Amino acid sequence: MKNLRKLLFLVLYAALGAALGTLGAKYGLRLPHHAAWGRGQAAGLLALLPVAWLLAVLLHELGHVLAGQWQGFRFCWLAVGPLLWKREAGRLRLAWNTNLNLAGGMALCLPPPAGDLRRRFMAFAAGGPLGSAAWAATALGTYALLPIPASAVGQVLAASLAASGSISALLTLLTLIPVHVGGFYSDGSRLLHLWRGDAAGQLDLALLTVMAHSTAGTRPRHLPQGPLAAAAALPPELPMQAYAHYYRYLGALDAQQIAQAGQHLAAYRTQLLRQPVGLQASGWLESAFFAAAYEYDLPTARAFRARAQPSVLVTADVLARVEAALARLAGEPAPALAFAQAALRALPRSVDQGSAHLYAEWLADTVRWAAGPAEPPLRAGGSPGAGQPLAGFLHQ
């Protein structure tokens, strides 16, 4: 049934694209009948089509960002095609996006810890389609009102403008169709779920509430546990439901409940493969960290580390923290010290400042361990001896 629905949506997308393409070919290029395009013009238009697409997608995501700013959300990053803008230490930085799952465009803005999150997030979700509709009207309206360009270059640029407007019109329609694709809800689907208040809408609101508190600096053990428990009990097929288990893992770890933390992390990991590939790396890295720092299982930790595919969404503090845990368990003070110090330097730039408190304490303990007398490494399944600095890892 799911495959049939996906197929129907693909057919619908193709039909909409074909309809817009036919209308564009018939009415879009307002060139004199005697003005035949040369090969150079055709090549130029083909070369500019990716730019027209990137511009349309960028303005869709900017619609989300501007709507988020209007609602008091904090901008974190925006990905469009091969480009990614991130806010780090209060500054905007441009980087290459190497994750194909994000090439279609994605924006992350985090809400404030208080207020009507349901209304605010509905406005944020609506910002993308509104941005696309605004650009479609602007680009196609400009193209329709301007006189026919006399030069070959002008004709190519005008056609590229019309193409970008047509792509935006298509994006407006497609993103408003309620659908779940690639681990994400479309904007229309998210708006519908939030308006109805159904299970998917409840999950969104619960995660938004917890994320807002965590990014504002609330420690994991002080996060609102009621919404998290309710979210964890929702159907596991819901996109992002795994993150309810992730925040419960952080809360248990911060509360020194190591066994419960391991259970929550295992539940999170069982749903990890349902997430987009670009979002899986953080889960495998966190599993590697826990296996090394709290379960003292170096082979398992290394196996988890090997499963983490590189992603621009993984921050420097996470990578350095995992390597510090692996080095510490292997009994290698020098690299453990270097990685722990690197993680501590990068930690203030983390989006999740709530969990940063927990990790900062572990990293500071690792720095003290690495600077102290040499200790024998732990073995898989072992436990720290009396007086051994590694005893600080266990929270009971």
GROMACS .gro file of C-alpha atoms in nm:
model
  396
    1MET     CA    1   0.000   0.000   0.000
    2LYS     CA    2   0.285   0.239   0.086
    3ASN     CA    3   0.461   0.162  -0.242
    4LEU     CA    4   0.136   0.225  -0.430
    5ARG     CA    5   0.093   0.562  -0.260
    6LYS     CA    6   0.451   0.661  -0.343
    7LEU     CA    7   0.396   0.556  -0.703
    8LEU     CA    8   0.076   0.760  -0.723
    9PHE     CA    9   0.252   1.065  -0.586
   10LEU     CA   10   0.537   1.022  -0.835
   11VAL     CA   11   0.286   0.999  -1.118
   12LEU     CA   12   0.114   1.312  -0.987
   13TYR     CA   13   0.444   1.497  -0.966
   14ALA     CA   14   0.533   1.391  -1.320
   15ALA     CA   15   0.189   1.499  -1.447
   16LEU     CA   16   0.221   1.840  -1.285
   17GLY     CA   17   0.572   1.884  -1.423
   18ALA     CA   18   0.459   1.781  -1.771
   19ALA     CA   19   0.162   2.020  -1.758
   20LEU     CA   20   0.377   2.314  -1.652
   21GLY     CA   21   0.640   2.225  -1.909
   22THR     CA   22   0.379   2.208  -2.186
   23LEU     CA   23   0.228   2.543  -2.087
   24GLY     CA   24   0.573   2.697  -2.063
   25ALA     CA   25   0.671   2.567  -2.404
   26LYS     CA   26   0.346   2.688  -2.559
   27TYR     CA   27   0.304   3.025  -2.392
   28GLY     CA   28   0.620   3.095  -2.199
   29LEU     CA   29   0.874   3.193  -2.464
   30ARG     CA   30   0.730   3.504  -2.620
   31LEU     CA   31   0.977   3.513  -2.910
   32PRO     CA   32   0.896   3.607  -3.269
   33HIS     CA   33   0.812   3.304  -3.481
   34HIS     CA   34   1.092   3.389  -3.717
   35ALA     CA   35   1.351   3.406  -3.438
   36ALA     CA   36   1.493   3.056  -3.427
   37TRP     CA   37   1.719   2.979  -3.135
   38GLY     CA   38   2.073   2.880  -3.217
   39ARG     CA   39   2.270   2.604  -3.054
   40GLY     CA   40   2.456   2.854  -2.840
   41GLN     CA   41   2.133   2.988  -2.694
   42ALA     CA   42   2.001   2.639  -2.625
   43ALA     CA   43   2.330   2.547  -2.457
   44GLY     CA   44   2.321   2.866  -2.254
   45LEU     CA   45   1.966   2.797  -2.134
   46LEU     CA   46   2.058   2.441  -2.037
   47ALA     CA   47   2.358   2.573  -1.844
   48LEU     CA   48   2.141   2.823  -1.656
   49LEU     CA   49   1.863   2.578  -1.567
   50PRO     CA   50   2.051   2.444  -1.258
   51VAL     CA   51   2.097   2.805  -1.144
   52ALA     CA   52   1.726   2.870  -1.198
   53TRP     CA   53   1.646   2.561  -0.990
   54LEU     CA   54   1.888   2.660  -0.712
   55LEU     CA   55   1.739   3.008  -0.697
   56ALA     CA   56   1.385   2.871  -0.674
   57VAL     CA   57   1.481   2.627  -0.397
   58LEU     CA   58   1.682   2.892  -0.211
   59LEU     CA   59   1.386   3.131  -0.206
   60HIS     CA   60   1.158   2.851  -0.082
   61GLU     CA   61   1.392   2.781   0.210
   62LEU     CA   62   1.438   3.153   0.275
   63GLY     CA   63   1.061   3.170   0.307
   64HIS     CA   64   1.088   2.923   0.595
   65VAL     CA   65   1.374   3.120   0.751
   66LEU     CA   66   1.197   3.456   0.727
   67ALA     CA   67   0.877   3.309   0.870
   68GLY     CA   68   1.083   3.159   1.150
   69GLN     CA   69   1.249   3.493   1.222
   70TRP     CA   70   0.905   3.653   1.234
   71GLN     CA   71   0.799   3.393   1.493
   72GLY     CA   72   1.114   3.433   1.702
   73PHE     CA   73   1.292   3.120   1.580
   74ARG     CA   74   1.673   3.104   1.580
   75PHE     CA   75   1.837   3.031   1.245
   76CYS     CA   76   2.085   2.740   1.249
   77TRP     CA   77   2.151   2.630   0.892
   78LEU     CA   78   2.013   2.624   0.539
   79ALA     CA   79   2.110   2.376   0.266
   80VAL     CA   80   2.041   2.422  -0.105
   81GLY     CA   81   2.203   2.199  -0.365
   82PRO     CA   82   2.580   2.194  -0.305
   83LEU     CA   83   2.572   2.493  -0.068
   84LEU     CA   84   2.511   2.510   0.305
   85TRP     CA   85   2.492   2.818   0.525
   86LYS     CA   86   2.550   2.765   0.897
   87ARG     CA   87   2.546   3.000   1.193
   88GLU     CA   88   2.846   2.933   1.415
   89ALA     CA   89   2.952   3.151   1.707
   90GLY     CA   90   2.708   3.418   1.595
   91ARG     CA   91   2.847   3.434   1.241
   92LEU     CA   92   2.710   3.304   0.913
   93ARG     CA   93   2.945   3.061   0.737
   94LEU     CA   94   2.919   2.910   0.390
   95ALA     CA   95   3.022   2.547   0.343
   96TRP     CA   96   2.985   2.273   0.085
   97ASN     CA   97   2.691   2.040   0.123
   98THR     CA   98   2.806   1.686   0.044
   99ASN     CA   99   2.481   1.520   0.152
  100LEU     CA  100   2.249   1.436  -0.136
  101ASN     CA  101   1.952   1.402   0.100
  102LEU     CA  102   1.975   1.775   0.169
  103ALA     CA  103   2.040   1.883  -0.189
  104GLY     CA  104   1.669   1.938  -0.244
  105GLY     CA  105   1.675   2.211   0.018
  106MET     CA  106   1.628   2.220   0.394
  107ALA     CA  107   1.628   2.488   0.662
  108LEU     CA  108   1.670   2.441   1.038
  109CYS     CA  109   1.541   2.711   1.271
  110LEU     CA  110   1.487   2.646   1.641
  111PRO     CA  111   1.192   2.792   1.831
  112PRO     CA  112   1.201   2.985   2.160
  113PRO     CA  113   1.142   2.784   2.478
  114ALA     CA  114   0.801   2.938   2.547
  115GLY     CA  115   0.493   3.053   2.360
  116ASP     CA  116   0.234   2.905   2.128
  117LEU     CA  117   0.462   2.661   1.946
  118ARG     CA  118   0.179   2.505   1.747
  119ARG     CA  119   0.086   2.838   1.587
  120ARG     CA  120   0.449   2.942   1.545
  121PHE     CA  121   0.550   2.620   1.378
  122MET     CA  122   0.251   2.631   1.145
  123ALA     CA  123   0.367   2.976   1.035
  124PHE     CA  124   0.721   2.842   0.988
  125ALA     CA  125   0.595   2.551   0.775
  126ALA     CA  126   0.381   2.783   0.564
  127GLY     CA  127   0.674   3.016   0.498
  128GLY     CA  128   0.828   2.790   0.231
  129PRO     CA  129   0.526   2.760   0.002
  130LEU     CA  130   0.456   3.132   0.049
  131GLY     CA  131   0.814   3.214  -0.049
  132SER     CA  132   0.784   2.995  -0.359
  133ALA     CA  133   0.452   3.151  -0.454
  134ALA     CA  134   0.594   3.501  -0.412
  135TRP     CA  135   0.895   3.426  -0.633
  136ALA     CA  136   0.679   3.253  -0.894
  137ALA     CA  137   0.454   3.559  -0.916
  138THR     CA  138   0.752   3.797  -0.926
  139ALA     CA  139   0.955   3.605  -1.185
  140LEU     CA  140   0.668   3.514  -1.416
  141GLY     CA  141   0.508   3.857  -1.379
  142THR     CA  142   0.836   4.030  -1.466
  143TYR     CA  143   0.883   3.801  -1.764
  144ALA     CA  144   0.531   3.871  -1.889
  145LEU     CA  145   0.557   4.250  -1.853
  146LEU     CA  146   0.905   4.303  -1.997
  147PRO     CA  147   0.938   4.356  -2.374
  148ILE     CA  148   1.082   4.074  -2.581
  149PRO     CA  149   1.464   4.095  -2.558
  150ALA     CA  150   1.631   4.181  -2.887
  151SER     CA  151   1.967   4.017  -2.813
  152ALA     CA  152   2.034   3.646  -2.797
  153VAL     CA  153   2.180   3.679  -2.447
  154GLY     CA  154   1.874   3.868  -2.328
  155GLN     CA  155   1.645   3.599  -2.464
  156VAL     CA  156   1.838   3.330  -2.274
  157LEU     CA  157   1.830   3.530  -1.950
  158ALA     CA  158   1.457   3.598  -1.989
  159ALA     CA  159   1.387   3.230  -2.050
  160SER     CA  160   1.594   3.141  -1.741
  161LEU     CA  161   1.389   3.383  -1.532
  162ALA     CA  162   1.068   3.225  -1.658
  163ALA     CA  163   1.210   2.878  -1.584
  164SER     CA  164   1.293   2.975  -1.225
  165GLY     CA  165   0.944   3.117  -1.179
  166SER     CA  166   0.789   2.800  -1.324
  167ILE     CA  167   0.998   2.583  -1.090
  168SER     CA  168   0.880   2.794  -0.797
  169ALA     CA  169   0.520   2.752  -0.906
  170LEU     CA  170   0.575   2.377  -0.919
  171LEU     CA  171   0.741   2.382  -0.576
  172THR     CA  172   0.444   2.568  -0.434
  173LEU     CA  173   0.208   2.297  -0.554
  174LEU     CA  174   0.428   2.000  -0.464
  175THR     CA  175   0.519   2.116  -0.113
  176LEU     CA  176   0.155   2.179  -0.030
  177ILE     CA  177   0.057   1.821  -0.120
  178PRO     CA  178   0.036   1.619   0.206
  179VAL     CA  179   0.301   1.351   0.164
  180HIS     CA  180   0.581   1.180   0.357
  181VAL     CA  181   0.893   1.122   0.146
  182GLY     CA  182   1.248   1.029   0.244
  183GLY     CA  183   1.188   1.049   0.617
  184PHE     CA  184   1.036   1.397   0.603
  185TYR     CA  185   0.687   1.545   0.590
  186SER     CA  186   0.602   1.791   0.317
  187ASP     CA  187   0.506   2.141   0.431
  188GLY     CA  188   0.142   2.071   0.350
  189SER     CA  189   0.146   1.748   0.548
  190ARG     CA  190   0.303   1.917   0.848
  191LEU     CA  191   0.049   2.198   0.839
  192LEU     CA  192  -0.233   1.945   0.817
  193HIS     CA  193  -0.104   1.737   1.110
  194LEU     CA  194  -0.050   2.042   1.329
  195TRP     CA  195  -0.394   2.179   1.245
  196ARG     CA  196  -0.561   1.843   1.322
  197GLY     CA  197  -0.352   1.776   1.632
  198ASP     CA  198  -0.315   1.409   1.538
  199ALA     CA  199  -0.028   1.176   1.637
  200ALA     CA  200   0.219   1.330   1.392
  201GLY     CA  201   0.124   1.679   1.508
  202GLN     CA  202   0.160   1.576   1.872
  203LEU     CA  203   0.507   1.439   1.798
  204ASP     CA  204   0.612   1.760   1.628
  205LEU     CA  205   0.493   1.971   1.920
  206ALA     CA  206   0.657   1.745   2.179
  207LEU     CA  207   0.993   1.751   2.003
  208LEU     CA  208   0.966   2.125   1.943
  209THR     CA  209   0.901   2.183   2.312
  210VAL     CA  210   1.198   1.972   2.418
  211MET     CA  211   1.430   2.114   2.150
  212ALA     CA  212   1.339   2.467   2.249
  213HIS     CA  213   1.431   2.402   2.613
  214SER     CA  214   1.748   2.214   2.524
  215THR     CA  215   1.882   2.471   2.279
  216ALA     CA  216   1.811   2.740   2.538
  217GLY     CA  217   2.052   2.562   2.774
  218THR     CA  218   1.827   2.340   2.986
  219ARG     CA  219   2.019   2.032   3.099
  220PRO     CA  220   1.885   1.699   2.967
  221ARG     CA  221   1.776   1.577   3.311
  222HIS     CA  222   1.562   1.891   3.353
  223LEU     CA  223   1.383   1.865   3.019
  224PRO     CA  224   1.003   1.818   3.032
  225GLN     CA  225   0.975   1.441   3.055
  226GLY     CA  226   0.597   1.422   3.012
  227PRO     CA  227   0.596   1.524   2.643
  228LEU     CA  228   0.897   1.299   2.580
  229ALA     CA  229   0.730   0.993   2.734
  230ALA     CA  230   0.413   1.062   2.535
  231ALA     CA  231   0.614   1.106   2.214
  232ALA     CA  232   0.808   0.783   2.273
  233ALA     CA  233   0.477   0.595   2.304
  234LEU     CA  234   0.354   0.716   1.963
  235PRO     CA  235   0.373   0.483   1.660
  236PRO     CA  236   0.739   0.427   1.565
  237GLU     CA  237   0.655   0.468   1.195
  238LEU     CA  238   0.622   0.843   1.244
  239PRO     CA  239   0.915   1.039   1.100
  240MET     CA  240   1.149   1.170   1.370
  241GLN     CA  241   0.982   0.962   1.642
  242ALA     CA  242   1.327   0.821   1.712
  243TYR     CA  243   1.434   1.155   1.858
  244ALA     CA  244   1.195   1.112   2.149
  245HIS     CA  245   1.411   0.814   2.251
  246TYR     CA  246   1.725   1.018   2.189
  247TYR     CA  247   1.624   1.294   2.431
  248ARG     CA  248   1.517   1.035   2.688
  249TYR     CA  249   1.864   0.882   2.650
  250LEU     CA  250   2.026   1.219   2.720
  251GLY     CA  251   1.803   1.275   3.021
  252ALA     CA  252   1.885   0.935   3.171
  253LEU     CA  253   2.256   0.981   3.103
  254ASP     CA  254   2.257   1.321   3.268
  255ALA     CA  255   2.064   1.177   3.565
  256GLN     CA  256   2.335   0.910   3.605
  257GLN     CA  257   2.095   0.629   3.508
  258ILE     CA  258   2.331   0.446   3.278
  259ALA     CA  259   2.127   0.129   3.228
  260GLN     CA  260   1.817   0.325   3.133
  261ALA     CA  261   2.025   0.545   2.905
  262GLY     CA  262   2.149   0.238   2.722
  263GLN     CA  263   1.792   0.114   2.675
  264HIS     CA  264   1.675   0.447   2.534
  265LEU     CA  265   1.977   0.464   2.303
  266ALA     CA  266   1.908   0.111   2.178
  267ALA     CA  267   1.546   0.208   2.105
  268TYR     CA  268   1.671   0.515   1.918
  269ARG     CA  269   1.914   0.300   1.720
  270THR     CA  270   1.645   0.054   1.610
  271GLN     CA  271   1.472   0.339   1.425
  272LEU     CA  272   1.790   0.501   1.296
  273LEU     CA  273   1.783   0.336   0.954
  274ARG     CA  274   1.441   0.490   0.890
  275GLN     CA  275   1.595   0.835   0.906
  276PRO     CA  276   1.751   1.014   0.607
  277VAL     CA  277   2.114   0.910   0.560
  278GLY     CA  278   2.237   1.259   0.642
  279LEU     CA  279   2.077   1.239   0.987
  280GLN     CA  280   2.201   0.890   1.072
  281ALA     CA  281   2.565   0.982   1.133
  282SER     CA  282   2.492   1.155   1.465
  283GLY     CA  283   2.313   0.844   1.593
  284TRP     CA  284   2.598   0.609   1.510
  285LEU     CA  285   2.852   0.849   1.660
  286GLU     CA  286   2.651   0.883   1.982
  287SER     CA  287   2.631   0.503   1.999
  288ALA     CA  288   3.008   0.485   1.955
  289PHE     CA  289   3.059   0.739   2.233
  290PHE     CA  290   2.830   0.556   2.476
  291ALA     CA  291   2.986   0.218   2.399
  292ALA     CA  292   3.333   0.357   2.465
  293ALA     CA  293   3.268   0.595   2.755
  294TYR     CA  294   3.010   0.398   2.952
  295GLU     CA  295   3.008   0.037   2.833
  296TYR     CA  296   3.386   0.008   2.784
  297ASP     CA  297   3.341  -0.198   2.468
  298LEU     CA  298   3.607  -0.082   2.224
  299PRO     CA  299   3.524  -0.319   1.932
  300THR     CA  300   3.156  -0.223   1.941
  301ALA     CA  301   3.242   0.146   1.971
  302ARG     CA  302   3.471   0.125   1.668
  303ALA     CA  303   3.205  -0.063   1.473
  304PHE     CA  304   2.951   0.210   1.543
  305ARG     CA  305   3.208   0.474   1.451
  306ALA     CA  306   3.270   0.303   1.118
  307ARG     CA  307   2.899   0.315   1.030
  308ALA     CA  308   2.883   0.693   1.059
  309GLN     CA  309   2.900   0.836   0.709
  310PRO     CA  310   3.050   1.187   0.691
  311SER     CA  311   2.787   1.459   0.705
  312VAL     CA  312   2.803   1.837   0.722
  313LEU     CA  313   2.535   1.815   0.991
  314VAL     CA  314   2.780   1.655   1.237
  315THR     CA  315   2.948   1.928   1.437
  316ALA     CA  316   3.317   1.931   1.525
  317ASP     CA  317   3.257   1.879   1.897
  318VAL     CA  318   3.077   1.548   1.834
  319LEU     CA  319   3.353   1.403   1.617
  320ALA     CA  320   3.625   1.509   1.860
  321ARG     CA  321   3.431   1.377   2.162
  322VAL     CA  322   3.390   1.034   2.003
  323GLU     CA  323   3.759   1.014   1.918
  324ALA     CA  324   3.847   1.120   2.272
  325ALA     CA  325   3.631   0.839   2.414
  326LEU     CA  326   3.791   0.582   2.184
  327ALA     CA  327   4.141   0.698   2.270
  328ARG     CA  328   4.068   0.704   2.643
  329LEU     CA  329   3.931   0.351   2.640
  330ALA     CA  330   4.235   0.234   2.440
  331GLY     CA  331   4.463   0.386   2.706
  332GLU     CA  332   4.611   0.655   2.479
  333PRO     CA  333   4.637   0.975   2.688
  334ALA     CA  334   4.797   1.201   2.426
  335PRO     CA  335   4.530   1.169   2.155
  336ALA     CA  336   4.256   1.158   2.420
  337LEU     CA  337   4.381   1.491   2.556
  338ALA     CA  338   4.407   1.649   2.213
  339PHE     CA  339   4.059   1.540   2.105
  340ALA     CA  340   3.901   1.632   2.439
  341GLN     CA  341   4.049   1.981   2.425
  342ALA     CA  342   3.935   2.022   2.063
  343ALA     CA  343   3.583   1.916   2.162
  344LEU     CA  344   3.577   2.160   2.452
  345ARG     CA  345   3.681   2.444   2.221
  346ALA     CA  346   3.407   2.354   1.973
  347LEU     CA  347   3.135   2.287   2.231
  348PRO     CA  348   3.024   2.653   2.273
  349ARG     CA  349   2.925   2.649   1.904
  350SER     CA  350   2.693   2.351   1.952
  351VAL     CA  351   2.327   2.411   1.875
  352ASP     CA  352   2.222   2.197   2.171
  353GLN     CA  353   2.359   2.391   2.466
  354GLY     CA  354   2.158   2.180   2.711
  355SER     CA  355   2.348   1.859   2.639
  356ALA     CA  356   2.669   2.065   2.616
  357HIS     CA  357   2.667   2.080   2.998
  358LEU     CA  358   2.674   1.701   3.020
  359TYR     CA  359   2.946   1.658   2.758
  360ALA     CA  360   3.160   1.940   2.899
  361GLU     CA  361   3.180   1.758   3.231
  362TRP     CA  362   3.284   1.432   3.065
  363LEU     CA  363   3.542   1.608   2.850
  364ALA     CA  364   3.688   1.794   3.150
  365ASP     CA  365   3.720   1.462   3.331
  366THR     CA  366   3.896   1.318   3.027
  367VAL     CA  367   4.142   1.608   3.026
  368ARG     CA  368   4.220   1.541   3.393
  369TRP     CA  369   4.263   1.170   3.321
  370ALA     CA  370   4.497   1.232   3.027
  371ALA     CA  371   4.709   1.477   3.229
  372GLY     CA  372   4.739   1.239   3.525
  373PRO     CA  373   4.946   0.922   3.577
  374ALA     CA  374   4.914   0.652   3.313
  375GLU     CA  375   4.638   0.398   3.378
  376PRO     CA  376   4.591   0.056   3.218
  377PRO     CA  377   4.321   0.060   2.945
  378LEU     CA  378   3.987  -0.101   3.012
  379ARG     CA  379   3.896  -0.417   2.826
  380ALA     CA  380   3.560  -0.498   2.674
  381GLY     CA  381   3.318  -0.583   2.950
  382GLY     CA  382   3.562  -0.461   3.213
  383SER     CA  383   3.500  -0.213   3.490
  384PRO     CA  384   3.716   0.062   3.637
  385GLY     CA  385   3.924  -0.031   3.934
  386ALA     CA  386   3.920   0.137   4.273
  387GLY     CA  387   4.051   0.490   4.257
  388GLN     CA  388   4.082   0.479   3.877
  389PRO     CA  389   3.981   0.807   3.707
  390LEU     CA  390   3.755   0.614   3.473
  391ALA     CA  391   3.522   0.558   3.764
  392GLY     CA  392   3.396   0.906   3.689
  393PHE     CA  393   3.236   0.761   3.376
  394LEU     CA  394   2.988   0.551   3.568
  395HIS     CA  395   2.687   0.734   3.704
  396GLN     CA  396   2.478   0.534   3.947
   0.00000   0.00000   0.00000
